[in-house]
Coordinates of N, CA and C in Angstrom, one line a residue:
H1 N 108.9 95.3 189.0 CA 110.0 95.2 189.9 C 111.1 94.2 189.4
R2 N 110.6 93.2 188.6 CA 111.5 92.3 188.1 C 112.5 92.9 187.1
V3 N 112.0 93.8 186.3 CA 112.8 94.5 185.3 C 113.8 95.4 186.0
E4 N 113.4 96.1 187.0 CA 114.3 97.0 187.7 C 115.4 96.2 188.4
R5 N 115.0 95.1 189.0 CA 116.0 94.3 189.7 C 117.0 93.8 188.7
R6 N 116.5 93.3 187.5 CA 117.4 92.8 186.5 C 118.4 93.9 186.0
Q7 N 117.9 95.1 185.9 CA 118.7 96.3 185.4 C 119.8 96.6 186.5
R8 N 119.4 96.5 187.7 CA 120.4 96.8 188.8 C 121.4 95.7 188.9
Q9 N 121.0 94.4 188.6 CA 122.0 93.3 188.6 C 123.0 93.5 187.5
M10 N 122.4 93.9 186.3 CA 123.3 94.1 185.2 C 124.3 95.3 185.4
C11 N 123.8 96.3 186.1 CA 124.6 97.5 186.5 C 125.8 97.1 187.4
I12 N 125.4 96.3 188.4 CA 126.4 95.8 189.3 C 127.4 94.9 188.6
R13 N 127.0 94.0 187.8 CA 127.9 93.1 187.0 C 128.8 94.0 186.1
D14 N 128.3 95.0 185.5 CA 129.1 95.8 184.6 C 130.1 96.6 185.4
S15 N 129.7 97.1 186.6 CA 130.6 97.8 187.5 C 131.8 96.9 187.9
Y16 N 131.4 95.7 188.3 CA 132.4 94.7 188.8 C 133.4 94.4 187.7
S17 N 132.9 94.2 186.5 CA 133.7 93.9 185.3 C 134.7 95.0 185.0
T18 N 134.2 96.2 185.0 CA 135.0 97.4 184.8 C 136.0 97.6 185.9
D19 N 135.6 97.4 187.1 CA 136.6 97.5 188.2 C 137.6 96.4 188.2
T20 N 137.2 95.2 187.8 CA 138.2 94.1 187.7 C 139.3 94.4 186.7
V21 N 138.9 94.9 185.5 CA 139.8 95.2 184.5 C 140.8 96.3 185.0
Y22 N 140.2 97.4 185.6 CA 141.0 98.5 186.1 C 142.0 97.9 187.2
A23 N 141.5 97.1 188.1 CA 142.4 96.6 189.1 C 143.5 95.7 188.5
A24 N 143.2 94.9 187.5 CA 144.2 94.1 186.8 C 145.2 94.9 186.1
Q25 N 144.8 96.0 185.5 CA 145.8 96.9 184.8 C 146.7 97.6 185.8
K26 N 146.1 98.0 186.9 CA 146.9 98.7 188.0 C 147.9 97.6 188.6
T27 N 147.5 96.4 188.8 CA 148.4 95.4 189.3 C 149.5 95.1 188.3
S28 N 149.2 95.1 187.0 CA 150.3 94.9 186.1 C 151.3 96.1 186.1
Q29 N 150.7 97.3 186.2 CA 151.6 98.4 186.3 C 152.5 98.4 187.5
F30 N 152.0 97.9 188.6 CA 152.8 97.8 189.9 C 153.9 96.8 189.7
I31 N 153.6 95.6 189.1 CA 154.6 94.6 188.8 C 155.6 95.1 187.9
F32 N 155.2 95.8 186.8 CA 156.2 96.3 185.9 C 157.0 97.5 186.3
A33 N 156.5 98.1 187.4 CA 157.4 99.2 188.0 C 158.6 98.5 188.6
D34 N 158.5 97.4 189.2 CA 159.6 96.7 189.8 C 160.5 96.2 188.6
I35 N 159.9 95.6 187.6 CA 160.7 95.0 186.5 C 161.5 96.2 185.8
T36 N 160.8 97.3 185.6 CA 161.5 98.4 184.9 C 162.6 98.9 185.8
E37 N 162.4 99.0 187.1 CA 163.5 99.5 188.0 C 164.7 98.6 188.0
D38 N 164.4 97.3 188.0 CA 165.5 96.3 188.1 C 166.2 96.0 186.8
I39 N 165.5 95.9 185.7 CA 166.3 95.4 184.5 C 166.1 96.1 183.2
A40 N 165.2 97.1 183.2 CA 164.9 97.8 181.9 C 166.1 98.3 181.2
A41 N 167.0 99.0 182.0 CA 168.2 99.6 181.4 C 169.2 98.6 180.8
D42 N 169.1 97.4 181.1 CA 170.0 96.4 180.7 C 169.6 95.7 179.3
F43 N 168.3 95.9 179.0 CA 167.9 95.2 177.7 C 168.5 95.9 176.5
F44 N 168.9 95.1 175.5 CA 169.4 95.6 174.2 C 170.6 96.4 174.3
T45 N 171.5 96.0 175.2 CA 172.8 96.7 175.4 C 173.8 95.7 174.9
V46 N 175.1 96.1 174.8 CA 176.2 95.2 174.5 C 176.2 94.1 175.6
E47 N 176.0 94.4 176.8 CA 176.0 93.4 177.9 C 174.9 92.4 177.7
W48 N 173.7 92.9 177.3 CA 172.6 92.0 177.1 C 173.0 90.9 176.1
L49 N 173.7 91.3 175.0 CA 174.0 90.4 173.9 C 175.2 89.6 174.2
D50 N 176.3 90.2 174.8 CA 177.6 89.6 174.8 C 178.0 89.1 176.2
E51 N 177.5 89.7 177.3 CA 178.1 89.4 178.6 C 177.1 88.6 179.5
L52 N 175.9 88.9 179.5 CA 174.9 88.2 180.4 C 174.7 86.8 179.9
P53 N 174.4 85.9 180.8 CA 174.0 84.5 180.4 C 172.8 84.6 179.4
D54 N 172.7 83.6 178.5 CA 171.7 83.6 177.5 C 170.3 83.8 178.2
H55 N 169.7 84.8 177.7 CA 168.3 85.2 178.0 C 168.1 85.4 179.5
D56 N 169.1 85.8 180.2 CA 169.1 86.1 181.6 C 168.0 87.1 182.0
L57 N 167.9 88.2 181.2 CA 166.9 89.3 181.5 C 165.5 88.8 181.3
A58 N 165.3 88.0 180.2 CA 163.9 87.4 179.9 C 163.5 86.5 181.1
Q59 N 164.5 85.7 181.6 CA 164.2 84.8 182.7 C 163.9 85.6 184.0
T60 N 164.6 86.7 184.2 CA 164.3 87.6 185.3 C 163.0 88.2 185.2
L61 N 162.6 88.6 184.0 CA 161.3 89.2 183.8 C 160.2 88.2 184.1
Y62 N 160.2 87.0 183.6 CA 159.1 86.1 183.9 C 159.2 85.6 185.3
A63 N 160.4 85.5 185.9 CA 160.5 85.0 187.2 C 159.8 86.0 188.2
T64 N 160.0 87.3 187.9 CA 159.4 88.4 188.7 C 157.9 88.3 188.6
I65 N 157.4 88.1 187.4 CA 155.9 87.9 187.2 C 155.5 86.7 188.0
E66 N 156.2 85.6 187.8 CA 155.8 84.4 188.5 C 155.7 84.6 190.0
D67 N 156.7 85.2 190.6 CA 156.7 85.5 192.0 C 155.5 86.3 192.5
Y68 N 155.2 87.3 191.7 CA 154.0 88.1 192.1 C 152.7 87.2 191.9
M69 N 152.7 86.4 190.9 CA 151.4 85.7 190.6 C 151.2 84.6 191.7
L70 N 152.3 84.0 192.2 CA 152.1 83.1 193.3 C 151.5 83.8 194.5
D71 N 151.9 85.0 194.8 CA 151.3 85.7 195.9 C 149.8 86.1 195.6
L72 N 149.6 86.6 194.4 CA 148.2 87.0 194.0 C 147.2 85.8 194.1
Q73 N 147.7 84.6 193.6 CA 146.8 83.5 193.6 C 146.4 83.0 195.0
M74 N 147.2 83.4 196.0 CA 146.8 83.1 197.4 C 145.7 84.0 197.9
Y75 N 145.6 85.2 197.3 CA 144.8 86.2 198.0 C 143.6 86.7 197.1
I76 N 143.6 86.4 195.8 CA 142.5 86.9 195.0 C 141.9 85.7 194.2
D77 N 140.6 85.9 193.8 CA 139.9 84.8 193.1 C 140.5 84.5 191.7
D78 N 140.2 83.4 191.2 CA 140.7 83.0 189.9 C 140.3 83.9 188.7
D79 N 139.1 84.4 188.8 CA 138.7 85.4 187.7 C 139.5 86.6 187.7
M80 N 139.9 87.1 188.9 CA 140.7 88.3 189.0 C 142.2 87.9 188.5
V81 N 142.7 86.7 188.9 CA 144.0 86.3 188.5 C 144.0 86.2 187.0
Q82 N 143.0 85.7 186.4 CA 142.9 85.6 184.9 C 143.1 87.0 184.3
K83 N 142.3 88.0 184.8 CA 142.4 89.3 184.3 C 143.8 89.9 184.5
V84 N 144.4 89.7 185.6 CA 145.8 90.2 185.8 C 146.7 89.5 184.8
L85 N 146.6 88.2 184.6 CA 147.5 87.6 183.6 C 147.3 88.1 182.2
E86 N 146.1 88.4 181.9 CA 145.8 89.0 180.6 C 146.5 90.3 180.4
A87 N 146.4 91.1 181.5 CA 147.1 92.5 181.5 C 148.6 92.3 181.5
L88 N 149.1 91.3 182.1 CA 150.5 91.1 182.1 C 151.1 90.6 180.8
V89 N 150.3 89.8 180.1 CA 150.7 89.4 178.7 C 150.9 90.6 177.9
S90 N 149.9 91.5 177.9 CA 149.9 92.7 177.1 C 151.1 93.6 177.5
K91 N 151.2 93.8 178.8 CA 152.2 94.7 179.4 C 153.6 94.2 179.1
T92 N 153.8 92.9 179.0 CA 155.1 92.3 178.7 C 155.5 92.6 177.3
I93 N 154.6 92.5 176.4 CA 154.9 92.9 175.0 C 155.2 94.3 174.9
I94 N 154.4 95.2 175.5 CA 154.6 96.6 175.4 C 155.9 97.0 176.0
F95 N 156.3 96.4 177.2 CA 157.5 96.6 177.8 C 158.7 96.2 176.9
Y96 N 158.7 95.0 176.4 CA 159.8 94.5 175.6 C 160.0 95.4 174.3
V97 N 159.0 95.6 173.6 CA 159.1 96.4 172.4 C 159.5 97.9 172.8
G98 N 159.0 98.4 173.9 CA 159.3 99.7 174.3 C 160.8 99.8 174.6
Q99 N 161.4 98.8 175.3 CA 162.8 98.8 175.5 C 163.6 98.8 174.3
L100 N 163.2 98.0 173.3 CA 163.9 98.0 172.0 C 163.8 99.4 171.3
L101 N 162.6 100.0 171.3 CA 162.5 101.3 170.7 C 163.3 102.4 171.4
D102 N 163.3 102.3 172.8 CA 164.1 103.3 173.5 C 165.6 103.2 173.2
R103 N 166.0 101.9 173.1 CA 167.5 101.7 172.8 C 167.8 102.2 171.4
A104 N 166.9 102.0 170.4 CA 167.1 102.5 169.1 C 167.1 104.0 169.0
E105 N 166.2 104.6 169.8 CA 166.2 106.1 169.8 C 167.4 106.7 170.5
E106 N 167.9 106.0 171.5 CA 169.1 106.5 172.2 C 170.3 106.4 171.2
H107 N 170.3 105.3 170.4 CA 171.4 105.1 169.5 C 171.5 106.2 168.4
N108 N 170.3 106.4 167.8 CA 170.1 107.5 166.9 C 171.2 107.7 165.9
S109 N 171.7 106.6 165.3 CA 172.7 106.7 164.2 C 172.2 105.9 163.0
G110 N 172.1 106.6 161.9 CA 171.7 106.0 160.7 C 172.8 105.2 160.0
L111 N 174.0 105.4 160.5 CA 175.2 104.7 159.8 C 175.6 103.4 160.5
D112 N 175.5 103.4 161.8 CA 176.0 102.2 162.5 C 174.8 101.5 163.2
S113 N 175.0 100.2 163.3 CA 174.0 99.4 164.1 C 174.2 99.5 165.6
V114 N 173.2 99.3 166.3 CA 173.3 99.2 167.8 C 174.2 98.1 168.1
F115 N 174.1 97.0 167.4 CA 174.8 95.7 167.7 C 175.9 95.5 166.7
A116 N 176.9 94.8 167.2 CA 178.0 94.4 166.3 C 177.6 93.3 165.3
D117 N 176.6 92.5 165.8 CA 176.1 91.4 165.0 C 174.6 91.4 165.1
N118 N 174.0 91.9 164.1 CA 172.5 92.1 164.0 C 171.8 90.7 164.0
Q119 N 172.4 89.8 163.3 CA 171.8 88.4 163.2 C 171.7 87.8 164.6
R120 N 172.8 87.9 165.3 CA 172.9 87.3 166.7 C 171.9 88.0 167.6
A121 N 171.8 89.4 167.4 CA 170.8 90.1 168.2 C 169.4 89.7 167.9
L122 N 169.0 89.5 166.7 CA 167.7 89.0 166.3 C 167.4 87.6 166.9
Q123 N 168.5 86.7 166.9 CA 168.3 85.4 167.5 C 168.1 85.5 169.0
H124 N 168.8 86.4 169.6 CA 168.6 86.6 171.0 C 167.2 87.1 171.3
I125 N 166.7 88.1 170.5 CA 165.3 88.6 170.7 C 164.4 87.4 170.6
N126 N 164.5 86.6 169.5 CA 163.6 85.4 169.4 C 163.7 84.5 170.6
G127 N 164.9 84.3 171.1 CA 165.0 83.4 172.3 C 164.3 84.0 173.5
D128 N 164.5 85.3 173.7 CA 163.8 86.0 174.8 C 162.3 85.8 174.7
I129 N 161.8 86.2 173.5 CA 160.4 86.1 173.3 C 159.8 84.7 173.5
G130 N 160.6 83.7 173.0 CA 160.2 82.3 173.1 C 160.1 81.9 174.6
L131 N 161.1 82.3 175.4 CA 161.1 82.0 176.8 C 159.9 82.6 177.5
I132 N 159.6 83.8 177.2 CA 158.5 84.6 177.8 C 157.2 83.9 177.4
A133 N 157.0 83.6 176.1 CA 155.8 83.0 175.6 C 155.6 81.6 176.3
E134 N 156.7 80.9 176.4 CA 156.7 79.5 177.1 C 156.2 79.7 178.5
Y135 N 156.6 80.7 179.2 CA 156.2 80.9 180.6 C 154.6 81.1 180.6
F136 N 154.2 82.0 179.8 CA 152.7 82.3 179.8 C 152.0 81.1 179.3
D137 N 152.5 80.4 178.3 CA 151.8 79.1 177.8 C 151.7 78.1 178.9
S138 N 152.7 78.0 179.7 CA 152.7 77.0 180.8 C 151.6 77.4 181.8
V139 N 151.5 78.6 182.1 CA 150.5 79.1 183.1 C 149.1 78.8 182.5
A140 N 148.9 79.1 181.2 CA 147.6 78.8 180.6 C 147.3 77.3 180.6
E141 N 148.3 76.5 180.3 CA 148.0 75.1 180.3 C 147.7 74.5 181.6
E142 N 148.4 75.0 182.7 CA 148.2 74.5 184.0 C 146.9 74.9 184.7
D143 N 146.6 76.2 184.6 CA 145.5 76.7 185.4 C 144.5 77.7 184.7
F144 N 144.9 78.3 183.6 CA 144.1 79.3 183.0 C 144.0 79.1 181.5
P145 N 143.3 78.1 181.0 CA 143.2 77.8 179.6 C 142.7 79.0 178.7
L146 N 141.9 79.9 179.3 CA 141.4 81.0 178.5 C 142.5 82.0 178.2
L147 N 143.6 81.9 178.9 CA 144.7 82.8 178.7 C 145.4 82.5 177.3
A148 N 145.2 81.3 176.8 CA 145.9 80.9 175.6 C 145.5 81.8 174.4
R149 N 144.3 82.2 174.3 CA 143.8 83.1 173.3 C 144.5 84.5 173.3
V150 N 144.6 85.0 174.5 CA 145.3 86.3 174.7 C 146.8 86.2 174.3
I151 N 147.4 85.1 174.7 CA 148.8 84.9 174.4 C 149.0 84.8 172.9
E152 N 148.2 84.1 172.2 CA 148.3 83.9 170.8 C 148.1 85.3 170.1
T153 N 147.1 86.1 170.6 CA 146.9 87.4 170.0 C 148.0 88.3 170.2
E154 N 148.5 88.4 171.4 CA 149.5 89.4 171.8 C 150.9 89.0 171.2
F155 N 151.2 87.7 171.2 CA 152.5 87.3 170.6 C 152.5 87.2 169.1
A156 N 151.3 87.4 168.5 CA 151.3 87.4 167.0 C 152.1 88.5 166.4
F157 N 152.2 89.6 167.2 CA 153.0 90.7 166.8 C 154.4 90.2 166.4
F158 N 155.0 89.4 167.2 CA 156.4 88.9 166.9 C 156.4 87.9 165.8
V159 N 155.4 87.1 165.7 CA 155.3 86.2 164.6 C 155.2 86.9 163.3
S160 N 154.4 88.0 163.3 CA 154.2 88.8 162.0 C 155.5 89.5 161.6
M161 N 156.3 89.8 162.6 CA 157.6 90.5 162.3 C 158.6 89.5 161.7
K162 N 158.4 88.2 161.9 CA 159.3 87.2 161.5 C 160.8 87.5 161.8
L163 N 161.0 87.7 163.1 CA 162.4 88.0 163.6 C 163.3 86.8 163.4

């Protein structure tokens, strides 16, 4: 009986873990549906570079995440919040790179750049990424130290590109 009980306990634990990851991913999709609707079309445009206040969209992105996280922390346990944050870090990178690729595909000109000043655009991208990383780093430092590993891994993409 002891072996059977242990197996059932492991099965329950595995189910809980799988369900937690699934719920975290669904939560991040829900949050990013709002972000996409509100600001996705504005990234990597002339307005993004020349007209909006510095890093305004990046600030809006992490402020939206922060608003949702304040609500989630009131209603779900810390383990689940950790999983949601992990999913959000990954989803943020996917979203940001996806917007850049979408804009490049829309531009579709091998002769002209999307931006009048590529160096300034790269600096702007670095600033956006820096702000977003700082937000997640502060969350990790304050309440979720295990998140630091995920942040380092996910944001390594940008470090390796040396923008």
